[in-house]
Backbone as numpy.savetxt, mean C-alpha at the origin, in Angstrom:
# Nx Ny Nz CAx CAy CAz Cx Cy Cz
31.47 25.78 31.45 30.55 24.65 31.33 29.59 24.63 32.52
28.30 24.74 32.30 27.33 24.74 33.39 27.37 23.42 34.15
27.00 23.49 35.44 27.04 22.29 36.28 26.02 21.24 35.85
24.93 21.68 35.22 23.88 20.72 34.85 24.02 20.24 33.41
25.18 20.40 32.79 25.39 19.94 31.42 26.23 18.67 31.40
26.00 17.86 30.36 26.70 16.59 30.21 27.22 16.50 28.78
28.40 15.93 28.61 28.97 15.77 27.27 28.37 14.59 26.54
27.93 14.82 25.31 27.40 13.73 24.47 28.58 12.92 23.94
28.59 11.59 24.10 29.72 10.77 23.64 29.80 10.62 22.13
28.81 11.13 21.41 28.82 11.02 19.94 29.40 12.29 19.32
28.88 13.44 19.67 29.34 14.70 19.06 30.27 15.49 19.99
30.39 15.05 21.25 31.24 15.69 22.27 30.78 17.09 22.66
29.56 17.43 22.28 29.01 18.72 22.71 28.41 18.57 24.11
28.49 19.66 24.89 27.88 19.65 26.22 26.46 20.20 26.12
25.52 19.47 26.67 24.11 19.87 26.62 23.50 19.76 28.01
22.45 20.55 28.22 21.75 20.52 29.50 21.06 19.17 29.70
20.89 18.81 30.95 20.27 17.53 31.27 18.89 17.36 30.65
18.13 18.47 30.58 16.77 18.35 30.05 16.75 18.21 28.53
17.93 18.23 27.88 18.00 18.01 26.44 18.71 16.70 26.11
18.74 15.80 27.08 19.40 14.51 26.90 18.38 13.38 26.78
18.79 12.33 26.09 18.01 11.11 26.01 18.92 9.96 26.47
18.31 8.91 27.03 19.11 7.86 27.67 18.72 6.47 27.17
19.70 5.57 27.22 19.36 4.16 27.06 18.82 3.68 28.41
18.07 2.59 28.39 17.38 2.12 29.59 18.07 0.87 30.13
18.92 1.03 31.17 19.64 -0.14 31.69 18.72 -1.08 32.47
17.64 -0.54 33.04 16.69 -1.41 33.74 15.95 -2.31 32.76
15.61 -1.74 31.61 14.98 -2.55 30.57 15.97 -3.57 30.03
17.24 -3.18 29.95 18.27 -4.12 29.52 18.40 -5.29 30.46
18.32 -5.02 31.78 18.36 -6.10 32.76 17.18 -7.05 32.57
16.01 -6.47 32.28 14.81 -7.30 32.11 14.92 -8.18 30.88
15.57 -7.67 29.83 15.70 -8.44 28.59 16.77 -9.51 28.70
17.95 -9.12 29.16 19.09 -10.03 29.16 19.30 -10.76 30.49
18.71 -10.23 31.57 18.99 -10.77 32.90 20.07 -9.94 33.56
19.93 -9.71 34.84 20.85 -8.80 35.54 22.28 -9.30 35.57
22.50 -10.61 35.39 23.86 -11.15 35.43 24.51 -11.23 34.05
23.79 -10.84 33.01 24.31 -10.94 31.65 25.32 -9.84 31.36
26.32 -10.16 30.55 27.31 -9.17 30.14 26.77 -8.24 29.06
25.64 -8.63 28.43 25.07 -7.82 27.35 24.44 -6.54 27.88
23.93 -6.60 29.09 23.26 -5.43 29.66 24.23 -4.69 30.57
24.46 -3.42 30.26 25.35 -2.63 31.12 24.54 -2.04 32.27
25.24 -1.79 33.37 24.57 -1.40 34.60 24.33 0.09 34.71
24.55 0.80 33.64 24.34 2.24 33.66 23.65 2.68 32.38
23.02 3.82 32.45 22.37 4.39 31.28 23.30 5.41 30.64
23.40 5.37 29.33 24.24 6.32 28.60 23.37 7.47 28.09
23.93 8.66 28.13 23.19 9.87 27.73 23.67 10.37 26.37
22.72 10.84 25.57 23.03 11.36 24.23 22.21 12.62 24.00
22.77 13.51 23.20 22.01 14.73 22.88 20.91 14.39 21.88
19.91 15.23 21.83 18.75 14.98 20.98 19.11 14.97 19.50
20.03 15.86 19.11 20.39 15.94 17.69 21.04 14.64 17.21
21.93 14.08 18.03 22.58 12.82 17.65 21.57 11.68 17.60
20.63 11.67 18.54 19.61 10.62 18.55 18.69 10.75 17.34
18.37 11.98 16.95 17.54 12.18 15.76 18.23 11.64 14.52
19.53 11.95 14.37 20.27 11.44 13.22 20.37 9.93 13.23
20.57 9.35 14.40 20.66 7.89 14.55 19.34 7.23 14.17
18.24 7.87 14.57 16.91 7.32 14.28 16.61 7.35 12.79
16.94 8.44 12.12 16.71 8.54 10.67 17.56 7.52 9.92
18.81 7.34 10.37 19.70 6.36 9.73 19.21 4.93 9.96
18.43 4.73 11.02 17.94 3.39 11.37 16.99 2.83 10.32
16.42 3.70 9.49 15.57 3.22 8.39 16.37 2.31 7.46
17.67 2.56 7.34 18.54 1.74 6.50 19.29 0.69 7.32
19.84 1.10 8.46 20.72 0.20 9.22 19.95 -0.76 10.13
18.76 -0.36 10.59 17.89 -1.19 11.43 18.59 -1.77 12.66
19.19 -0.92 13.51 19.85 -1.41 14.73 18.84 -1.61 15.87
17.91 -2.54 15.69 16.85 -2.71 16.67 17.35 -3.40 17.93
16.84 -2.96 19.06 17.18 -3.59 20.34 16.45 -4.92 20.46
17.00 -5.79 21.25 16.37 -7.08 21.48 14.99 -6.87 22.11
14.03 -7.63 21.65 12.66 -7.46 22.13 11.88 -6.41 21.37
12.54 -5.75 20.38 11.90 -4.75 19.51 11.36 -3.57 20.30
12.00 -3.25 21.43 11.50 -2.18 22.30 12.02 -0.80 21.91
12.92 -0.75 20.96 13.51 0.50 20.53 14.76 0.23 19.72
15.71 1.16 19.76 16.98 1.00 19.05 18.09 0.65 20.04
19.11 -0.03 19.56 20.25 -0.34 20.42 20.93 0.95 20.86
21.49 0.91 22.05 22.24 2.05 22.56 23.40 2.37 21.62
23.70 3.66 21.49 24.79 4.09 20.60 26.16 3.91 21.23
26.22 3.65 22.54 27.50 3.45 23.20 28.10 2.10 22.79
29.42 2.04 22.69 30.11 0.82 22.27 29.83 -0.31 23.25
29.48 -1.47 22.70 29.25 -2.71 23.45 28.06 -2.67 24.40
27.25 -1.65 24.30 26.05 -1.59 25.15 24.84 -2.06 24.34
24.13 -3.05 24.86 22.96 -3.59 24.18 21.65 -3.10 24.79
21.74 -2.19 25.75 20.51 -1.65 26.34 19.69 -0.94 25.26
18.38 -0.95 25.38 17.55 -0.26 24.39 17.41 1.23 24.67
17.38 2.01 23.61 16.87 3.38 23.70 15.41 3.25 23.29
14.52 3.31 24.24 13.11 2.99 23.97 12.47 4.00 23.03
11.38 3.57 22.41 10.66 4.47 21.50 10.19 5.71 22.25
9.85 5.57 23.53 9.41 6.73 24.31 10.54 7.76 24.43
11.77 7.28 24.64 12.91 8.20 24.72 13.17 8.86 23.38
13.06 8.09 22.32 13.33 8.62 20.98 12.31 9.71 20.62
11.07 9.52 21.03 10.04 10.51 20.75 10.30 11.82 21.47
11.05 11.77 22.57 11.40 13.00 23.30 12.42 13.84 22.54
13.14 13.21 21.60 14.20 13.93 20.89 13.66 15.05 20.01
12.46 14.85 19.49 11.92 15.85 18.57 10.43 15.58 18.39
9.65 16.62 18.23 8.20 16.46 18.06 7.76 16.73 16.63
8.70 16.79 15.70 8.36 17.11 14.32 7.62 15.95 13.66
6.82 16.28 12.66 6.07 15.25 11.92 7.02 14.29 11.21
8.14 14.81 10.73 9.10 13.97 10.00 9.64 12.85 10.88
10.09 13.20 12.09 10.62 12.18 13.00 9.51 11.25 13.47
8.32 11.81 13.66 7.18 10.99 14.09 6.87 9.92 13.05
6.91 10.28 11.77 6.67 9.31 10.70 7.78 8.27 10.65
9.03 8.71 10.89 10.16 7.78 10.91 9.99 6.76 12.02
9.61 7.23 13.20 9.41 6.33 14.34 8.28 5.35 14.07
7.19 5.83 13.47 6.07 4.94 13.14 6.50 3.85 12.18
7.30 4.22 11.18 7.80 3.23 10.22 8.66 2.18 10.91
9.54 2.63 11.80 10.41 1.71 12.52 9.60 0.82 13.47
8.62 1.39 14.15 7.78 0.60 15.06 6.99 -0.45 14.28
6.47 -0.07 13.12 5.73 -1.04 12.30 6.63 -2.18 11.85
7.86 -1.83 11.47 8.80 -2.86 11.04 9.14 -3.79 12.20
9.31 -3.23 13.39 9.57 -4.06 14.58 8.38 -4.97 14.88
7.18 -4.45 14.71 5.99 -5.27 14.94 5.95 -6.46 13.99
6.31 -6.22 12.72 6.34 -7.30 11.74 7.41 -8.33 12.09
8.58 -7.86 12.52 9.65 -8.78 12.91 9.26 -9.57 14.14
8.58 -8.92 15.07 8.15 -9.60 16.29 7.14 -10.70 15.98
6.21 -10.39 15.10 5.20 -11.38 14.71 5.86 -12.54 13.96
6.80 -12.21 13.06 7.49 -13.24 12.29 8.31 -14.15 13.20
8.95 -13.58 14.22 9.76 -14.38 15.13 8.91 -15.33 15.96
7.63 -15.04 16.09 6.71 -15.91 16.82 6.08 -16.95 15.92
6.53 -17.02 14.66 5.99 -17.99 13.72 4.70 -17.55 13.07
4.37 -16.27 13.20 3.17 -15.72 12.58 3.57 -14.81 11.43
2.56 -14.31 10.70 2.82 -13.44 9.56 1.83 -12.29 9.57
2.28 -11.16 9.09 1.41 -9.99 8.99 0.98 -9.80 7.55
-0.32 -9.66 7.36 -0.86 -9.30 6.05 -1.47 -7.92 6.19
-1.26 -7.07 5.20 -1.82 -5.71 5.25 -2.99 -5.60 4.29
-4.04 -4.97 4.76 -5.22 -4.77 3.93 -4.90 -3.75 2.84
-5.16 -4.06 1.56 -4.86 -3.11 0.48 -5.79 -1.91 0.47
-6.88 -1.98 1.23 -7.83 -0.87 1.25 -7.52 0.15 2.35
-7.27 -0.35 3.58 -7.07 0.58 4.70 -5.71 0.44 5.36
-4.87 -0.48 4.88 -3.49 -0.70 5.37 -3.44 -1.26 6.79
-4.54 -1.80 7.27 -4.55 -2.42 8.59 -3.73 -3.71 8.55
-2.86 -3.93 9.56 -2.04 -5.13 9.63 -2.75 -6.20 10.45
-2.81 -7.41 9.89 -3.53 -8.51 10.54 -2.60 -9.69 10.70
-2.57 -10.29 11.89 -1.75 -11.47 12.12 -2.41 -12.68 11.46
-1.62 -13.43 10.70 -2.10 -14.63 10.03 -1.23 -15.81 10.44
-1.77 -17.01 10.33 -1.07 -18.20 10.81 -0.11 -18.74 9.78
-0.51 -18.84 8.54 0.32 -19.50 7.53 0.82 -18.52 6.50
1.97 -18.81 5.94 2.55 -18.00 4.87 2.20 -18.64 3.54
1.37 -17.98 2.73 0.91 -18.57 1.48 1.96 -18.55 0.39
3.09 -17.87 0.60 4.13 -17.86 -0.42 4.82 -19.21 -0.54
4.81 -19.98 0.54 5.53 -21.25 0.53 4.60 -22.45 0.55
3.38 -22.28 1.03 2.46 -23.42 1.11 1.72 -23.58 -0.20
1.67 -24.81 -0.72 1.01 -25.04 -2.00 -0.36 -25.67 -1.84
-0.68 -26.17 -0.64 -1.95 -26.85 -0.44 -2.76 -26.18 0.67
-2.82 -24.85 0.62 -3.53 -24.09 1.65 -5.02 -24.40 1.59
-5.64 -24.41 2.77 -7.08 -24.55 2.82 -7.71 -23.20 2.50
-9.03 -23.23 2.26 -9.72 -21.99 1.93 -9.65 -20.99 3.08
-9.69 -21.49 4.31 -9.63 -20.60 5.46 -8.28 -19.88 5.54
-7.20 -20.59 5.18 -5.87 -19.98 5.21 -5.68 -19.01 4.06
-6.36 -19.27 2.94 -6.24 -18.39 1.77 -7.01 -17.09 1.95
-8.07 -17.14 2.69 -8.97 -15.99 2.80 -8.44 -14.98 3.81
-8.30 -13.74 3.37 -7.90 -12.63 4.24 -9.14 -11.80 4.55
-9.37 -11.55 5.83 -10.49 -10.69 6.24 -9.96 -9.55 7.09
-10.23 -8.33 6.67 -9.78 -7.16 7.42 -10.80 -6.82 8.51
-10.39 -6.79 9.78 -11.33 -6.48 10.86 -11.74 -5.01 10.89
-10.99 -4.15 10.19 -11.29 -2.71 10.21 -12.34 -2.33 9.18
-12.11 -2.73 7.91 -13.02 -2.32 6.83 -13.80 -3.49 6.24
-13.56 -4.71 6.75 -14.26 -5.93 6.31 -13.95 -6.34 4.87
-12.89 -5.77 4.30 -12.50 -6.19 2.95 -11.95 -7.61 3.00
-12.28 -8.42 2.00 -11.82 -9.80 1.93 -11.13 -10.05 0.60
-10.02 -10.77 0.66 -9.27 -11.07 -0.55 -8.56 -12.41 -0.40
-8.05 -12.91 -1.52 -7.23 -14.12 -1.51 -5.79 -13.72 -1.21
-5.16 -14.41 -0.29 -3.80 -14.06 0.11 -2.76 -14.47 -0.93
-3.14 -15.37 -1.82 -2.18 -15.81 -2.84 -2.22 -14.93 -4.08
-3.41 -14.74 -4.62 -3.51 -14.00 -5.89 -3.95 -12.54 -5.68
-4.29 -12.18 -4.42 -4.67 -10.80 -4.06 -5.95 -10.33 -4.72
-6.72 -11.26 -5.30 -8.01 -10.88 -5.88 -9.06 -10.77 -4.77
-10.05 -9.93 -5.01 -11.13 -9.79 -4.05 -11.82 -11.14 -3.87
-12.07 -11.49 -2.61 -12.65 -12.80 -2.32 -14.14 -12.81 -2.64
-14.59 -13.92 -3.21 -16.00 -14.09 -3.52 -16.36 -15.55 -3.49
-17.63 -15.85 -3.59 -18.07 -17.24 -3.57 -17.46 -18.04 -4.71
-17.19 -17.36 -5.85 -16.61 -18.05 -7.00 -15.23 -18.62 -6.67
-14.49 -17.90 -5.81 -13.13 -18.33 -5.48 -13.12 -19.40 -4.39
-14.24 -19.55 -3.70 -14.28 -20.40 -2.51 -13.89 -21.84 -2.81
-14.28 -22.35 -3.96 -14.00 -23.75 -4.30 -13.07 -23.89 -5.50
-12.38 -22.81 -5.84 -11.48 -22.84 -7.00 -10.07 -22.46 -6.59
-9.08 -23.14 -7.19 -7.69 -22.73 -7.01 -7.49 -21.39 -7.72
-6.44 -20.68 -7.34 -6.21 -19.34 -7.90 -6.12 -19.36 -9.42
-5.46 -20.38 -9.98 -5.30 -20.47 -11.43 -6.65 -20.65 -12.11
-7.50 -21.52 -11.54 -8.82 -21.74 -12.11 -9.69 -20.50 -11.98
-9.58 -19.83 -10.84 -10.36 -18.61 -10.62 -9.96 -17.53 -11.61
-8.64 -17.40 -11.86 -8.15 -16.39 -12.80 -8.68 -16.66 -14.20
-8.67 -17.94 -14.61 -9.19 -18.29 -15.94 -10.67 -17.96 -16.05
-11.42 -18.25 -14.98 -12.85 -17.97 -14.99 -13.10 -16.47 -15.08
-12.33 -15.69 -14.29 -12.49 -14.24 -14.31 -12.13 -13.66 -15.67
-11.07 -14.18 -16.30 -10.68 -13.71 -17.63 -11.76 -14.02 -18.65
-12.35 -15.21 -18.55 -13.40 -15.60 -19.49 -14.63 -14.72 -19.30
-15.03 -14.49 -18.05 -16.19 -13.64 -17.79 -15.94 -12.21 -18.24
-14.71 -11.73 -18.03 -14.36 -10.39 -18.47 -14.41 -10.26 -19.98
-13.93 -11.31 -20.67 -13.94 -11.31 -22.13 -15.37 -11.28 -22.66
-16.24 -12.12 -22.07 -17.63 -12.16 -22.51 -18.33 -10.83 -22.23
-18.03 -10.25 -21.09 -18.65 -8.97 -20.74 -18.22 -7.87 -21.70
-16.93 -7.84 -22.03 -16.41 -6.84 -22.97 -17.03 -7.01 -24.35
-17.16 -8.27 -24.79 -17.75 -8.52 -26.11 -19.21 -8.11 -26.15
-19.94 -8.41 -25.06 -21.34 -8.02 -25.00 -21.49 -6.51 -25.03
-20.59 -5.83 -24.32 -20.62 -4.36 -24.31 -20.30 -3.81 -25.68
-19.29 -4.38 -26.35 -18.92 -3.91 -27.68 -20.07 -4.10 -28.66
-20.73 -5.27 -28.57 -21.84 -5.56 -29.47 -23.00 -4.59 -29.22
-23.24 -4.31 -27.94 -24.31 -3.38 -27.59 -24.03 -1.99 -28.12
-22.77 -1.56 -27.99 -22.39 -0.23 -28.46 -22.54 -0.12 -29.96
-22.01 -1.12 -30.67 -22.05 -1.09 -32.13 -23.47 -1.15 -32.65
-24.31 -2.01 -32.03 -25.69 -2.16 -32.49 -26.51 -0.91 -32.22
-26.14 -0.14 -31.21 -26.89 1.06 -30.89 -26.42 2.30 -31.62
-25.35 2.18 -32.39 -24.77 3.32 -33.10 -24.87 3.08 -34.61
-24.60 4.14 -35.36 -24.44 4.03 -36.81 -22.96 4.10 -37.14
-22.51 3.25 -38.07 -21.09 3.25 -38.44 -20.82 4.29 -39.51
-19.68 4.94 -39.39 -19.25 5.87 -40.43 -19.02 5.08 -41.72
-19.60 5.51 -42.84 -19.43 4.78 -44.11 -17.98 4.71 -44.57
-17.14 5.64 -44.11 -15.76 5.67 -44.58 -14.82 4.84 -43.70
-14.80 5.12 -42.38 -13.83 4.44 -41.50 -14.45 3.35 -40.64
-15.78 3.22 -40.69 -16.52 2.17 -39.97 -16.54 2.37 -38.45
-16.13 3.52 -37.97 -16.20 3.78 -36.53 -17.65 4.04 -36.13
-18.06 3.56 -34.93 -19.43 3.83 -34.49 -19.63 5.32 -34.18
-20.75 5.87 -34.63 -21.07 7.28 -34.42 -22.43 7.36 -33.77
-22.54 8.13 -32.71 -23.80 8.25 -31.99 -24.43 9.61 -32.24
-25.72 9.58 -32.45 -26.48 10.82 -32.58 -27.28 11.01 -31.29
-27.01 12.11 -30.59 -27.72 12.37 -29.34 -28.98 13.20 -29.61
-28.83 14.27 -30.36 -29.99 15.07 -30.76 -29.60 15.90 -31.97
-30.50 16.74 -32.44 -30.21 17.59 -33.58 -30.51 16.92 -34.91
-29.96 17.48 -35.98 -30.24 16.97 -37.33 -29.41 15.74 -37.64
-29.64 15.16 -38.81 -28.97 13.93 -39.23 -27.63 14.16 -39.90
-27.23 15.41 -40.06 -25.94 15.70 -40.68 -24.83 15.43 -39.65
-23.99 14.42 -39.94 -22.95 14.00 -39.00 -21.57 14.24 -39.59
-20.62 14.56 -38.73 -19.21 14.65 -39.12 -18.41 13.70 -38.23
-17.84 12.68 -38.84 -17.08 11.67 -38.09 -15.73 12.25 -37.65
-15.07 11.57 -36.73 -13.73 12.01 -36.30 -12.72 11.93 -37.44
-13.04 11.14 -38.48 -12.15 11.07 -39.64 -12.45 12.19 -40.64
-13.37 13.12 -40.26 -13.75 14.30 -41.06 -14.74 13.98 -42.18
-15.15 12.73 -42.29 -16.13 12.39 -43.33 -17.51 12.84 -42.88
-18.26 13.49 -43.79 -19.60 13.98 -43.48 -20.63 13.11 -44.18
-21.66 12.73 -43.43 -22.70 11.86 -44.01 -24.02 12.09 -43.28
-25.08 11.50 -43.89 -26.40 11.56 -43.26 -26.54 10.37 -42.31
-26.85 10.67 -41.05 -26.96 9.62 -40.02 -28.10 8.66 -40.33
-29.17 9.15 -40.92 -30.37 8.35 -41.13 -30.23 7.32 -42.24
-29.38 7.60 -43.25 -29.28 6.67 -44.37 -27.84 6.32 -44.75
-26.86 7.01 -44.14 -25.47 6.67 -44.39 -24.89 7.21 -45.68
-25.63 8.03 -46.40 -25.15 8.58 -47.66 -24.23 9.78 -47.37
-23.20 9.94 -48.22 -22.30 11.07 -48.07 -23.09 12.37 -48.14
-22.76 13.29 -47.23 -23.48 14.55 -47.18 -23.13 15.39 -48.40
-24.16 15.71 -49.17 -23.97 16.51 -50.38 -25.21 17.38 -50.54
-25.15 18.55 -49.95 -26.32 19.43 -49.90 -27.46 18.69 -49.20
-28.57 18.49 -49.89 -29.74 17.85 -49.27 -30.04 16.49 -49.87
-29.08 15.85 -50.53 -29.34 14.57 -51.18 -29.20 13.42 -50.19
-30.30 12.67 -49.98 -30.32 11.48 -49.15 -30.40 10.25 -50.06
-30.41 9.10 -49.44 -30.67 7.88 -50.20 -32.10 7.93 -50.71
-32.38 7.36 -51.88 -33.73 7.45 -52.47 -34.83 6.96 -51.54
-34.53 5.94 -50.74 -35.57 5.37 -49.87 -35.50 5.89 -48.44
-34.74 6.96 -48.19 -34.59 7.49 -46.83 -35.88 8.16 -46.41
-36.42 7.74 -45.27 -37.71 8.26 -44.80 -37.57 9.59 -44.06
-36.34 9.98 -43.75 -36.14 11.21 -42.98 -35.55 12.34 -43.82
-35.52 12.16 -45.13 -34.89 13.16 -45.99 -35.62 14.49 -45.93
-36.95 14.45 -45.80 -37.71 15.69 -45.79 -37.52 16.47 -44.49
-37.22 15.74 -43.38 -37.09 16.43 -42.09 -35.80 17.22 -41.99
-34.78 16.90 -42.82 -33.51 17.61 -42.79 -33.44 18.62 -43.92
């Protein structure tokens, strides 16, 4: 056993000092107070592999240290934090980096919530914004509390119904705004349908609208029915409707 190696209390393997990570007893003193029994007066050492496994498992177990400064020490009865800086030393892989970011984000949300604030995330750029009121429980929110504004991309939405914010919503409750949007959407769809149908010729057989972009008037519908676009008569050699003005051109 080399003189500069230390046994990991989790896996009992001996590792070199430069491959160890430690809990921070000084940070523990700052959190709990130097006279507290929660903070131990020494730092515990762990190998990087054990700390990596502990960090990945933390996505489920969430053993966060007090103050959200990292994870609780793995040693029994030790509440000192293993800081995020120490955890990042365990491995530089993208996988662990993403895990740490997820845990740090969760700690940030818990920290904000413990202060009586709430985090709202922008659906466009995922930026987290501190908000004062929780709209899930308040029924008489003011417009200012309902309105979410992202400082990164300037996207604005309603925090209750998640619809994009606009002047129409400014003086309407979410239920009224939804009804108005549904009505406007219905009218818009009907106008579009009417425009499409009026600009097309209907198939004489299945009544589906058929558009002629260019070429001759001989059309074949998706239902396989063939007809003259100009007069709607079934295609039969060169026979058009008697009053068709385009019969000679085809």
